[in-house]
Coordinates of N, CA and C in Angstrom, one line a residue:
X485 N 102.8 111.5 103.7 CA 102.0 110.8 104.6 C 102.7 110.4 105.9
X486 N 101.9 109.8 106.9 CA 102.5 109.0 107.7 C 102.2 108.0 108.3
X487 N 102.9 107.2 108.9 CA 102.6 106.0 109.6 C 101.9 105.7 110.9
X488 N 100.6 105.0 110.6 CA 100.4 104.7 112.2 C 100.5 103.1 112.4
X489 N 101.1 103.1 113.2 CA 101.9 101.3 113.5 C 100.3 100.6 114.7
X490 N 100.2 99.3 114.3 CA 99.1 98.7 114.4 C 99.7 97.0 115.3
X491 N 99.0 96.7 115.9 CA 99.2 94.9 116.5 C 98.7 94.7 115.5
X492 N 99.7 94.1 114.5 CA 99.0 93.9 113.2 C 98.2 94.5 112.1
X493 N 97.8 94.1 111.3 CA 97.1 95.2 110.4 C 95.2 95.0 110.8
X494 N 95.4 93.9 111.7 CA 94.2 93.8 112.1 C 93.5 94.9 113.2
X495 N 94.9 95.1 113.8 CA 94.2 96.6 114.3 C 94.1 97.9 114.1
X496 N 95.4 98.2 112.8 CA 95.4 99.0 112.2 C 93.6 99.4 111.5
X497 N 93.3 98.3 111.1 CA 91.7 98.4 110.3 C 90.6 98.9 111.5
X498 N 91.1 98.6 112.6 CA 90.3 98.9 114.1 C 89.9 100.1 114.3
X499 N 91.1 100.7 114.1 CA 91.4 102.1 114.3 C 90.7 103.1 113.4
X500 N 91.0 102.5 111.4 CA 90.4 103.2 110.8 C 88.7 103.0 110.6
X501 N 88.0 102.1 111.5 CA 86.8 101.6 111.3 C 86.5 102.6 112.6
X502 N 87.0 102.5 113.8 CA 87.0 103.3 114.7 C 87.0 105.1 114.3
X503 N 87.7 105.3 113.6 CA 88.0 106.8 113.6 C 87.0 107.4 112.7
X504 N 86.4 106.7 111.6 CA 85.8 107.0 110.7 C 84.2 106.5 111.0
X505 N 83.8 106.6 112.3 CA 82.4 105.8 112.7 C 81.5 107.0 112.7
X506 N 81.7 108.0 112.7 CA 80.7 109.5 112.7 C 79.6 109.3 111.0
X507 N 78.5 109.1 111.8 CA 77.5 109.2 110.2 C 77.2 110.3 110.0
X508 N 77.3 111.0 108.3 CA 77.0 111.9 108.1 C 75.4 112.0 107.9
X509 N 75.2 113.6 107.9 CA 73.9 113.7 108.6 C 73.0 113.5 107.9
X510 N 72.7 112.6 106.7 CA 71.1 112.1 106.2 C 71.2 110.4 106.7
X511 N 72.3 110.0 107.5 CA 72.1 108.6 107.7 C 72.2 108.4 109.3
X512 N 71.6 107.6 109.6 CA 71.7 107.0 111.8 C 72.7 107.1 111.7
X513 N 73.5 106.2 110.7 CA 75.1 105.2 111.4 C 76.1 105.3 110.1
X514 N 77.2 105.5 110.0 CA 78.5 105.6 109.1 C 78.2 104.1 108.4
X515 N 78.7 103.9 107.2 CA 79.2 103.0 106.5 C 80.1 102.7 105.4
X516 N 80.7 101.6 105.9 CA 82.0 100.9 105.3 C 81.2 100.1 103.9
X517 N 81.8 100.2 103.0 CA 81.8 99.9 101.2 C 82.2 98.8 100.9
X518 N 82.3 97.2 101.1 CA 83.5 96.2 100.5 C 83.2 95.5 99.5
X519 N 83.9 95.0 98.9 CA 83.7 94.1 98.1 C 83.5 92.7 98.5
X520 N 83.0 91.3 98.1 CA 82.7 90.5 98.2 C 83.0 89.2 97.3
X521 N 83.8 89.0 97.5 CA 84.3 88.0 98.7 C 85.8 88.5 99.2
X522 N 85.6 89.1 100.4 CA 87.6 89.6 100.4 C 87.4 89.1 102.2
X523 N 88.3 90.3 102.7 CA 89.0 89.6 104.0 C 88.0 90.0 104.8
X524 N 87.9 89.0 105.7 CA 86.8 89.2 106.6 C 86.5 90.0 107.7
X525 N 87.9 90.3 107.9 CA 88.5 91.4 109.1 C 87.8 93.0 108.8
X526 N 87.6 93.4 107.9 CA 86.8 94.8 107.6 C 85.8 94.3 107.4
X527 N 84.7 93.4 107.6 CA 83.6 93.2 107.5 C 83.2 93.3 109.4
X528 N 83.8 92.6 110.0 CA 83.7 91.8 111.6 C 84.3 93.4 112.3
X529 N 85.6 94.1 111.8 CA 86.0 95.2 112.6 C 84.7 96.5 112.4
X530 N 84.3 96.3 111.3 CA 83.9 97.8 111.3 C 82.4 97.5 111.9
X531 N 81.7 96.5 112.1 CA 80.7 96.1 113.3 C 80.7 96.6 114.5
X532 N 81.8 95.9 114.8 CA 82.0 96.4 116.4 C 82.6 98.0 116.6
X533 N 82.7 98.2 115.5 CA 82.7 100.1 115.8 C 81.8 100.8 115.4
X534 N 80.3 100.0 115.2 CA 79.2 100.4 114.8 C 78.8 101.0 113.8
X535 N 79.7 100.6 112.4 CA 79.4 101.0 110.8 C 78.4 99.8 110.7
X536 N 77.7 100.3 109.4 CA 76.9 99.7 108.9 C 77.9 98.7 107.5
X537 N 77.7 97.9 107.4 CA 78.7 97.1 106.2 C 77.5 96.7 105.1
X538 N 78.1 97.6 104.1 CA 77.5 97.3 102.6 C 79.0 96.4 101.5
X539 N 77.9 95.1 101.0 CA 78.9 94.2 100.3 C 78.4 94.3 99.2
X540 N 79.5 94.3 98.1 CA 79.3 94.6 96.3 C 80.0 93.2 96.2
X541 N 79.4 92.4 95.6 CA 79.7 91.5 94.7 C 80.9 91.5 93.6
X542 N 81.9 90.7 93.3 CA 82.7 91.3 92.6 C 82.1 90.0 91.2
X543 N 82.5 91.0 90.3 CA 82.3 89.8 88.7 C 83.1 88.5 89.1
X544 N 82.4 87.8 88.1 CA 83.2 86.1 88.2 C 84.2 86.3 88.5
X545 N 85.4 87.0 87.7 CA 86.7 87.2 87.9 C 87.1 87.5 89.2
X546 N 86.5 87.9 89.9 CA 86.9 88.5 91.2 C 87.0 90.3 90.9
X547 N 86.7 90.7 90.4 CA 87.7 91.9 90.0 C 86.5 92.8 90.3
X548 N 86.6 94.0 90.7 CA 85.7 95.1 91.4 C 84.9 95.4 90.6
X549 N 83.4 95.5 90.7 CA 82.5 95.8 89.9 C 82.7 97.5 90.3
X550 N 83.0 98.2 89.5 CA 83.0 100.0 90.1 C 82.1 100.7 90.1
X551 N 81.0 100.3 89.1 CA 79.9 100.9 88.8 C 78.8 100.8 90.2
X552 N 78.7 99.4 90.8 CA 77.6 99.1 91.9 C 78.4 99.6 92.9
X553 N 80.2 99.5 93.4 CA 80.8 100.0 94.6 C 80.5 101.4 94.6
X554 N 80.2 102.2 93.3 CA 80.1 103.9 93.4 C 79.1 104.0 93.5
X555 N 78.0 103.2 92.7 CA 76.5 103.3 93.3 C 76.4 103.0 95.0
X556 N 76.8 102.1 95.9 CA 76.4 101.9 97.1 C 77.3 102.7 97.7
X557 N 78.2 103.6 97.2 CA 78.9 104.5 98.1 C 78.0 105.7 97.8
X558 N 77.5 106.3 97.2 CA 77.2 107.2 96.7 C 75.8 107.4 97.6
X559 N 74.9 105.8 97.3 CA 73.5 106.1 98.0 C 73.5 105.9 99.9
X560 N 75.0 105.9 99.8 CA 74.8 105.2 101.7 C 75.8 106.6 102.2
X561 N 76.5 107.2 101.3 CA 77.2 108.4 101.8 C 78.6 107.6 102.5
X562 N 78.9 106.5 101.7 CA 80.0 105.6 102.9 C 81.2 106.5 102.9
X563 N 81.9 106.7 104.1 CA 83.1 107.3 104.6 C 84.4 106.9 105.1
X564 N 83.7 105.0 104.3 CA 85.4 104.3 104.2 C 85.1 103.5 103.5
X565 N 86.0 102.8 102.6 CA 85.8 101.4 101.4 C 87.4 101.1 101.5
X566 N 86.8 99.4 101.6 CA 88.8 98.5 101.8 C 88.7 98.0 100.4
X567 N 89.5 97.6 99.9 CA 90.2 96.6 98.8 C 91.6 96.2 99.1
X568 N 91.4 94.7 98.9 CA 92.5 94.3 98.9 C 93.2 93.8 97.8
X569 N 94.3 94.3 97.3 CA 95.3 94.2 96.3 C 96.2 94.0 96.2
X570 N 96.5 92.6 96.3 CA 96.0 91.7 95.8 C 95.2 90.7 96.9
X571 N 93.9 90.5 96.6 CA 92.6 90.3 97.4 C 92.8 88.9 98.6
X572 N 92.5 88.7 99.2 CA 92.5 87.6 99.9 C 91.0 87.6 100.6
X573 N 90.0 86.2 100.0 CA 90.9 85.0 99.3 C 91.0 85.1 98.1
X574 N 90.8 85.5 97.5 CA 91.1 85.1 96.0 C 92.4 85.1 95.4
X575 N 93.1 86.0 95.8 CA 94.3 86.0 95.5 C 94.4 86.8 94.4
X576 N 93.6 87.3 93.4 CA 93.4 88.4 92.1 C 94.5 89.8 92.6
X577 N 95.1 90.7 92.0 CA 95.0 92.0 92.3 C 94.0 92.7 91.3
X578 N 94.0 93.9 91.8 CA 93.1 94.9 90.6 C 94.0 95.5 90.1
X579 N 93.1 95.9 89.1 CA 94.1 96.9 87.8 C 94.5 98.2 88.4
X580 N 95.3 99.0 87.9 CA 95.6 100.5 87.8 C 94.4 101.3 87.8
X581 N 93.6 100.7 86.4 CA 92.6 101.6 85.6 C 91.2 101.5 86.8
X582 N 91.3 100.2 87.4 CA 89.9 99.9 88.2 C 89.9 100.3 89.3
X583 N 91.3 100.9 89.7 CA 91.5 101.5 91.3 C 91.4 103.3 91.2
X584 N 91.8 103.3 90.0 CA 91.6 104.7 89.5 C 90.4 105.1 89.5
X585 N 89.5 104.4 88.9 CA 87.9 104.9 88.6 C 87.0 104.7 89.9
X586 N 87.9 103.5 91.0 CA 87.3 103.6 92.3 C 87.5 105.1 92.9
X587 N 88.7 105.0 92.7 CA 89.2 106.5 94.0 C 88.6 107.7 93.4
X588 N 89.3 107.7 92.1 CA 88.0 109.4 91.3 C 86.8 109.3 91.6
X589 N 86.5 108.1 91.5 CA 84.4 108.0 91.3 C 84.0 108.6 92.9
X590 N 84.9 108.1 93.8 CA 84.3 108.2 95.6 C 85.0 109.2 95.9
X591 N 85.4 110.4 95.6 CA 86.3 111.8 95.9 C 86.0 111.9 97.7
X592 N 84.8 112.0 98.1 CA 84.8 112.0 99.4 C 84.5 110.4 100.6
X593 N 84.9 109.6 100.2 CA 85.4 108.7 100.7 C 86.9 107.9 100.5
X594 N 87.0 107.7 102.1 CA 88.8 107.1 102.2 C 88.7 105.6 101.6
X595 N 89.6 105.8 100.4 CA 89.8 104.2 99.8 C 90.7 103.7 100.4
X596 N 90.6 102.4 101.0 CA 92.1 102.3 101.6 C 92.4 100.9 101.1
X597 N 93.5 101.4 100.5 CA 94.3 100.0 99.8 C 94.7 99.3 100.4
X598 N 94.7 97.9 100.6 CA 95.1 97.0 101.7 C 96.1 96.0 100.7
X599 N 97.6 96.3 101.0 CA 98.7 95.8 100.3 C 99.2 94.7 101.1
X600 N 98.6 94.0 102.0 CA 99.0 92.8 102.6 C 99.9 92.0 101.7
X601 N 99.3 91.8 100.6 CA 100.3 91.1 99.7 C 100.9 91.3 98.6
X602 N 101.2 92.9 98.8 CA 101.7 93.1 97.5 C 102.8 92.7 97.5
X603 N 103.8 91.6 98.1 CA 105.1 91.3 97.8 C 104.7 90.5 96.9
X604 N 103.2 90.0 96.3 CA 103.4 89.0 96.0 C 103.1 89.3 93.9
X605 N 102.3 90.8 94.4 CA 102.0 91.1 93.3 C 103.1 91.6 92.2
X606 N 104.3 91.7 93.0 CA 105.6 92.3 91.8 C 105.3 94.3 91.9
X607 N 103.9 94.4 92.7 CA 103.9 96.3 92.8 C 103.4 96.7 94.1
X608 N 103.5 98.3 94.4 CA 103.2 98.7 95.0 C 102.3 99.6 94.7
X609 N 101.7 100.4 95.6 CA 100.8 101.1 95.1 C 101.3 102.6 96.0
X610 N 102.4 102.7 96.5 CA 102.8 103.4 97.9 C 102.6 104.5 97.0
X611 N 102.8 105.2 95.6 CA 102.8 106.9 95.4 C 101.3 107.0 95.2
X612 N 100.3 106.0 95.0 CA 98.7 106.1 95.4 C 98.6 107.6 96.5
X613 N 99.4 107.5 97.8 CA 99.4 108.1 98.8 C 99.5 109.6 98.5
X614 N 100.3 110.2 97.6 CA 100.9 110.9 97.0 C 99.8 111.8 96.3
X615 N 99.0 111.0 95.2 CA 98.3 111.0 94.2 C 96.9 111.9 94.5
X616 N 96.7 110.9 95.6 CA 95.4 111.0 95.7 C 94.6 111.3 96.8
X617 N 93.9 112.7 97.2 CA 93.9 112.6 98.7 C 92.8 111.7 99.7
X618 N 91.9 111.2 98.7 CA 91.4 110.4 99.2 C 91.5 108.5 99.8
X619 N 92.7 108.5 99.4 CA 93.8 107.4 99.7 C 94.3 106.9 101.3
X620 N 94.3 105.5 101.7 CA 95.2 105.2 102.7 C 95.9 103.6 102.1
X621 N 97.0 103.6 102.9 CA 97.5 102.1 102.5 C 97.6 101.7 103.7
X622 N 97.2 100.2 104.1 CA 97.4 99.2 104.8 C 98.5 97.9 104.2
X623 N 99.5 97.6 105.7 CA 100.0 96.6 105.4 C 100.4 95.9 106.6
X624 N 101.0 95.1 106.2 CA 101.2 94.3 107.5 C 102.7 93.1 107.3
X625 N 104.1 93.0 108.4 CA 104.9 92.4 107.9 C 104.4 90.7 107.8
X626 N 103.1 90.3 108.4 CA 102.7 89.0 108.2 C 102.9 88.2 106.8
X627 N 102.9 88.5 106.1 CA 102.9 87.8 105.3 C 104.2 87.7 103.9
X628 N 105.1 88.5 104.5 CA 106.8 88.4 104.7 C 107.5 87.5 105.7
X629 N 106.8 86.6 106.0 CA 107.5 86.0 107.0 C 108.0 86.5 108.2
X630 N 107.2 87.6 108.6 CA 107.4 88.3 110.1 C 106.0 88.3 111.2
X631 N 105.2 87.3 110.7 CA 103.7 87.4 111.4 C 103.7 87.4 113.0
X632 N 105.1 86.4 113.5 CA 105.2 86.9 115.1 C 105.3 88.2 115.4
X633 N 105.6 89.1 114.6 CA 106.0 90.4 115.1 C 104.8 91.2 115.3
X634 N 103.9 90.7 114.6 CA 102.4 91.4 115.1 C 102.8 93.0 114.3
X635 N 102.9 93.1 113.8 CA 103.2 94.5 113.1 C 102.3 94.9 111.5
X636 N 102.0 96.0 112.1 CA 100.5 96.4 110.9 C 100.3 97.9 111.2
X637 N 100.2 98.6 109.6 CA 100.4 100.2 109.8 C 99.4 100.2 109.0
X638 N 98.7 101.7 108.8 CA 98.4 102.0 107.9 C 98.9 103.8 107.5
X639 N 99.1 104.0 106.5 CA 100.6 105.0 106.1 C 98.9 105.8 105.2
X640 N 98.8 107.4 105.6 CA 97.8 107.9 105.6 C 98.3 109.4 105.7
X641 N 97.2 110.3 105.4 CA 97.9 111.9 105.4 C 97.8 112.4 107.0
X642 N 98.8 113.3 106.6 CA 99.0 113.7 108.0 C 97.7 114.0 109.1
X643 N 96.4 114.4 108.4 CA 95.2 115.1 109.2 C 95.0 113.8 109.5
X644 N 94.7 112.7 108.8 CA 94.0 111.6 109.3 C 94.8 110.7 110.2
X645 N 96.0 110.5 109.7 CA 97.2 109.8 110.9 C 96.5 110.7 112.3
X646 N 96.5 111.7 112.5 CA 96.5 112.6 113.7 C 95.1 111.7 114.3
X647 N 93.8 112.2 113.3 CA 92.8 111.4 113.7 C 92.3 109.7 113.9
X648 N 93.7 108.7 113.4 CA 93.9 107.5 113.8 C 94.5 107.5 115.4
X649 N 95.4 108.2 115.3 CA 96.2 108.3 117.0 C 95.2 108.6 118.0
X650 N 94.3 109.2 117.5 CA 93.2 109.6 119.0 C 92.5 108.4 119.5
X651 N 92.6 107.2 118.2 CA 91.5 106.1 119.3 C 92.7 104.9 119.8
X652 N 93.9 105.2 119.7 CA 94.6 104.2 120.5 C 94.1 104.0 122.3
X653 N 94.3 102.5 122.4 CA 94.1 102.8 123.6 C 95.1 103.2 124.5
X654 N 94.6 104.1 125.2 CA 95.5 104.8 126.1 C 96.9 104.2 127.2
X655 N 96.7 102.9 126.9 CA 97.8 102.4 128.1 C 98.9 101.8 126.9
X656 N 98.4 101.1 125.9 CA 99.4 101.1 124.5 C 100.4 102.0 123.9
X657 N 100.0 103.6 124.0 CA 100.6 104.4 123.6 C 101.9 104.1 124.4
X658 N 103.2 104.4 123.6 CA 104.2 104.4 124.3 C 104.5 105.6 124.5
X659 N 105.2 106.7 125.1 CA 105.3 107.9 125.5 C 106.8 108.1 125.7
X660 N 107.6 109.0 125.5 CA 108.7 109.2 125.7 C 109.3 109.6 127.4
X661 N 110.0 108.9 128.0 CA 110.1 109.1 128.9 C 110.9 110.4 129.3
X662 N 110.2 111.0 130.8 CA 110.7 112.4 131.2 C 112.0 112.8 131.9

């Protein structure tokens, strides 16, 4: 995979709500998959890049209902779904088994794992990347005690890295000098 480095992971989510805004062709407008109650930032980003936002309700527990997330991906044709693992706010992570049956269930949608706090979960999910090609990981050093540094990637396969770098804005890009 590779890395695309983000002002935070808040923009990193910009880019992937940005890149992935093309609706396939039985719908007007592309749509984003989330769960409910999680970070607000993939609800508010993928707006303003004109997805449509469908929210699944998660069980009491907090924990991903899979069955309604593959139902609303399935009947909306969504072409991105965030989880965060371990979730904020709740603070829950999900299982192995429940991210598994997310990512098999949606083969043609990008699951993107949002590991903001997996320092806190004791794992990673980094060979996800490896695994599965419908996979991205988000992270961000904020919440390592580096949040001044504004630093947020999301680490993706090489076709889609290529297709995140196209919506940077052009004066941000840094370029190697001649």
């Amino acid at each position: 995979g590779e890395l695309v480095l983000g002002v935070g992971s808040d923009e990193a989510i910009v880019f992937l709500a940005t890149a992935l805004r093309r609706a396939p062709e039985a719908h007007e407008r592309a749509t984003v998959v989330l769960p409910t109650p999680t970070f607000s930032m993939y609800a508010a980003s993928a707006r303003i890049a004109g997805l449509d936002v469908v929210s699944v309700e998660t069980h009491a527990d907090f924990s991903l209902d899979v069955p309604a997330m593959l139902d609303a991906i399935r009947r909306t044709e969504a072409r991105l779904c965030f989880v965060a693992t371990p979730n904020n706010p709740t603070g829950n992570a999900q299982t192995d088994d429940t991210l598994r049956a997310l990512v098999g269930g949606a083969p043609d949608t990008l699951i993107v794992l949002d590991e903001a706090y997996a320092a806190y979960a004791g794992r990673s999910l980094s060979t996800w990347l490896d695994r599965y090609q419908n996979v991205a990981l988000l992270g961000t050093l904020s919440k390592i005690g580096r949040a001044g540094l504004r630093i947020g990637w999301v680490r993706a396969r090489p076709e889609l890295a290529g297709e995140l770098e196209k919506v940077f804005e052009p004066f941000y890009r840094l370029e190697p000098s001649r």
